[in-house]
Amino acid sequence: LELLSQWWTLVCRSLAVKTADRWTTAILLVQAPVIALLVAGVFGGRAAAPLKLTTWADSAKALATTTFLMTLAAIWFGCSNAAREIVAERAIYRRERMVGLSPVAYLASKLVVLAGLCAIQCSILLAIVRTGCRLEAPAGGAWLTLFLAANVAVVIGLCLSAVVRSAEAAASILPLV
């Protein structure tokens, strides 16, 4: 019961921090439509072209590239959302660990809040790209794939955040990861 109480308190605190830091949260949320508009703008015409014997190969390449770029964007969202989370709170985390904070509750709270952010980003990305490229694949499966990729990337970003010494180092290493 204490573990659940700690988790809920940490979730509420993380949400309050995200809400208070409007600039950073806005940047994280604006990434999805910007990337989606770029992907749809570059590949939308070819991916949505009527299939003919002469255009089939070009449409297939555009569709494959669009799918790859959406997945890569979801991975970027997860990593960039999480890369500064632990390192930015290291001092607070150490103090709270001394008074009984559970590492499981702390990590679970990060995962839940970041999963929610990723869910929003992946939904925006998929909605815009599906419309711009006129994709006919089932949205549920595509969204789930993007969401799972983003959440794997959240874990990678949290690992990165745990090993670096500063938020600036996390931001610098992030593109390489």
Short mmCIF file of C-alpha atoms in Angstrom, two decimals:
data_model
loop_
_atom_site.label_atom_id
_atom_site.label_comp_id
_atom_site.label_asym_id
_atom_site.label_seq_id
_atom_site.Cartn_x
_atom_site.Cartn_y
_atom_site.Cartn_z
CA LEU A 1 0.00 0.00 0.00
CA GLU A 2 2.89 2.38 0.76
CA LEU A 3 4.43 1.57 -2.62
CA LEU A 4 1.19 2.54 -4.36
CA SER A 5 0.94 5.72 -2.30
CA GLN A 6 4.50 6.72 -3.19
CA TRP A 7 3.85 5.94 -6.84
CA TRP A 8 0.70 8.09 -6.93
CA THR A 9 2.43 10.99 -5.19
CA LEU A 10 5.31 10.82 -7.68
CA VAL A 11 2.93 10.63 -10.66
CA CYS A 12 1.10 13.73 -9.41
CA ARG A 13 4.40 15.53 -8.85
CA SER A 14 5.68 14.62 -12.34
CA LEU A 15 2.47 15.84 -13.91
CA ALA A 16 2.69 19.08 -11.92
CA VAL A 17 6.29 19.58 -13.06
CA LYS A 18 5.33 18.94 -16.70
CA THR A 19 2.39 21.33 -16.42
CA ALA A 20 4.48 24.04 -14.75
CA ASP A 21 7.26 23.77 -17.33
CA ARG A 22 5.01 24.83 -20.20
CA TRP A 23 7.85 25.72 -22.57
CA THR A 24 9.54 22.31 -22.48
CA THR A 25 6.23 20.45 -22.56
CA ALA A 26 5.08 22.55 -25.52
CA ILE A 27 8.29 21.76 -27.40
CA LEU A 28 7.81 18.04 -26.73
CA LEU A 29 4.20 18.18 -27.95
CA VAL A 30 4.95 20.34 -31.01
CA GLN A 31 7.53 17.82 -32.25
CA ALA A 32 4.80 15.38 -33.27
CA PRO A 33 2.84 17.61 -35.68
CA VAL A 34 6.00 19.17 -37.13
CA ILE A 35 7.55 15.78 -37.90
CA ALA A 36 4.23 14.42 -39.14
CA LEU A 37 3.71 17.37 -41.49
CA LEU A 38 7.23 16.95 -42.86
CA VAL A 39 6.74 13.22 -43.48
CA ALA A 40 3.31 13.71 -45.03
CA GLY A 41 4.55 16.64 -47.10
CA VAL A 42 7.53 14.79 -48.52
CA PHE A 43 6.04 11.33 -49.01
CA GLY A 44 2.28 11.91 -48.95
CA GLY A 45 1.81 12.44 -52.66
CA ARG A 46 3.70 9.30 -53.67
CA ALA A 47 2.30 7.13 -50.88
CA ALA A 48 -1.27 8.16 -51.68
CA ALA A 49 -0.94 7.92 -55.48
CA PRO A 50 -3.38 5.60 -57.24
CA LEU A 51 -1.75 2.23 -57.76
CA LYS A 52 -0.90 1.47 -61.36
CA LEU A 53 1.60 -0.93 -62.82
CA THR A 54 3.95 1.96 -63.58
CA THR A 55 3.66 3.70 -60.17
CA TRP A 56 3.42 0.70 -57.86
CA ALA A 57 7.14 0.50 -57.01
CA ASP A 58 7.40 4.23 -56.22
CA SER A 59 4.27 4.09 -54.04
CA ALA A 60 5.57 1.04 -52.18
CA LYS A 61 8.91 2.74 -51.50
CA ALA A 62 7.17 5.90 -50.27
CA LEU A 63 4.89 3.88 -48.01
CA ALA A 64 7.81 1.89 -46.57
CA THR A 65 9.81 5.06 -45.99
CA THR A 66 6.81 6.73 -44.36
CA THR A 67 6.33 3.79 -42.01
CA PHE A 68 10.04 3.73 -41.15
CA LEU A 69 10.11 7.48 -40.47
CA MET A 70 7.03 7.31 -38.24
CA THR A 71 8.65 4.55 -36.19
CA LEU A 72 11.91 6.47 -36.01
CA ALA A 73 9.97 9.56 -34.88
CA ALA A 74 8.25 7.53 -32.14
CA ILE A 75 11.67 6.33 -30.96
CA TRP A 76 12.89 9.93 -30.96
CA PHE A 77 9.86 11.01 -28.93
CA GLY A 78 10.48 8.39 -26.25
CA CYS A 79 14.20 9.06 -25.93
CA SER A 80 13.90 12.83 -25.94
CA ASN A 81 11.03 12.77 -23.44
CA ALA A 82 13.05 10.72 -20.95
CA ALA A 83 16.68 11.75 -21.46
CA ARG A 84 16.69 14.47 -18.80
CA GLU A 85 14.23 13.00 -16.30
CA ILE A 86 16.49 11.23 -13.80
CA VAL A 87 19.58 13.41 -14.08
CA ALA A 88 17.56 16.56 -13.45
CA GLU A 89 16.16 15.13 -10.21
CA ARG A 90 19.23 13.28 -8.96
CA ALA A 91 19.67 15.37 -5.79
CA ILE A 92 15.97 15.16 -4.94
CA TYR A 93 15.94 11.42 -5.60
CA ARG A 94 18.94 10.85 -3.28
CA ARG A 95 17.32 12.81 -0.44
CA GLU A 96 14.04 10.97 -0.85
CA ARG A 97 15.79 7.57 -0.98
CA MET A 98 17.31 8.35 2.44
CA VAL A 99 13.81 8.66 3.89
CA GLY A 100 12.40 5.52 2.29
CA LEU A 101 11.45 6.25 -1.31
CA SER A 102 11.03 3.06 -3.30
CA PRO A 103 13.08 2.97 -6.52
CA VAL A 104 10.28 0.85 -8.04
CA ALA A 105 7.67 3.54 -7.29
CA TYR A 106 9.98 6.23 -8.66
CA LEU A 107 10.70 4.39 -11.91
CA ALA A 108 7.08 3.29 -12.36
CA SER A 109 5.89 6.88 -11.97
CA LYS A 110 8.33 8.03 -14.64
CA LEU A 111 7.20 5.26 -16.98
CA VAL A 112 3.50 6.05 -16.56
CA VAL A 113 3.82 9.81 -17.06
CA LEU A 114 6.16 9.44 -20.04
CA ALA A 115 3.94 6.74 -21.56
CA GLY A 116 1.05 9.20 -21.43
CA LEU A 117 3.12 11.84 -23.19
CA CYS A 118 4.19 9.29 -25.81
CA ALA A 119 0.57 8.24 -26.33
CA ILE A 120 -0.36 11.83 -27.16
CA GLN A 121 2.63 12.30 -29.47
CA CYS A 122 2.06 9.01 -31.32
CA SER A 123 -1.65 9.80 -31.75
CA ILE A 124 -0.88 13.20 -33.27
CA LEU A 125 1.83 11.76 -35.50
CA LEU A 126 -0.36 8.94 -36.80
CA ALA A 127 -3.44 11.12 -37.32
CA ILE A 128 -1.56 13.65 -39.44
CA VAL A 129 0.45 11.12 -41.46
CA ARG A 130 -2.61 8.89 -42.05
CA THR A 131 -4.51 11.88 -43.39
CA GLY A 132 -1.62 13.33 -45.41
CA CYS A 133 -0.62 10.01 -46.95
CA ARG A 134 -4.12 8.55 -47.07
CA LEU A 135 -2.94 5.39 -45.32
CA GLU A 136 -5.57 2.69 -45.18
CA ALA A 137 -3.90 0.34 -42.70
CA PRO A 138 -5.79 -0.23 -39.45
CA ALA A 139 -5.02 2.67 -37.13
CA GLY A 140 -5.04 0.56 -33.97
CA GLY A 141 -2.17 -1.69 -35.00
CA ALA A 142 -0.13 1.19 -36.36
CA TRP A 143 -0.68 3.23 -33.19
CA LEU A 144 0.21 0.30 -30.95
CA THR A 145 3.45 -0.26 -32.89
CA LEU A 146 4.40 3.41 -32.56
CA PHE A 147 3.43 3.49 -28.89
CA LEU A 148 5.45 0.39 -28.04
CA ALA A 149 8.49 1.70 -29.93
CA ALA A 150 8.20 5.01 -28.08
CA ASN A 151 8.01 3.26 -24.72
CA VAL A 152 11.06 1.11 -25.42
CA ALA A 153 12.81 4.37 -26.25
CA VAL A 154 11.59 5.87 -22.96
CA VAL A 155 13.45 3.11 -21.14
CA ILE A 156 16.56 3.81 -23.24
CA GLY A 157 16.23 7.52 -22.44
CA LEU A 158 15.84 6.81 -18.73
CA CYS A 159 18.97 4.61 -18.82
CA LEU A 160 20.83 7.44 -20.53
CA SER A 161 19.53 9.89 -17.95
CA ALA A 162 20.70 7.64 -15.13
CA VAL A 163 24.31 7.43 -16.34
CA VAL A 164 25.08 11.00 -17.41
CA ARG A 165 26.18 13.73 -15.00
CA SER A 166 24.10 16.63 -16.33
CA ALA A 167 21.01 17.40 -18.36
CA GLU A 168 23.24 19.09 -20.95
CA ALA A 169 25.25 15.87 -21.36
CA ALA A 170 22.03 13.93 -21.84
CA ALA A 171 20.88 16.35 -24.53
CA SER A 172 24.27 16.16 -26.26
CA ILE A 173 24.45 12.37 -26.29
CA LEU A 174 20.78 11.87 -27.21
CA PRO A 175 21.17 12.10 -31.01
CA LEU A 176 23.94 9.50 -30.91
CA VAL A 177 21.82 7.10 -28.91
#
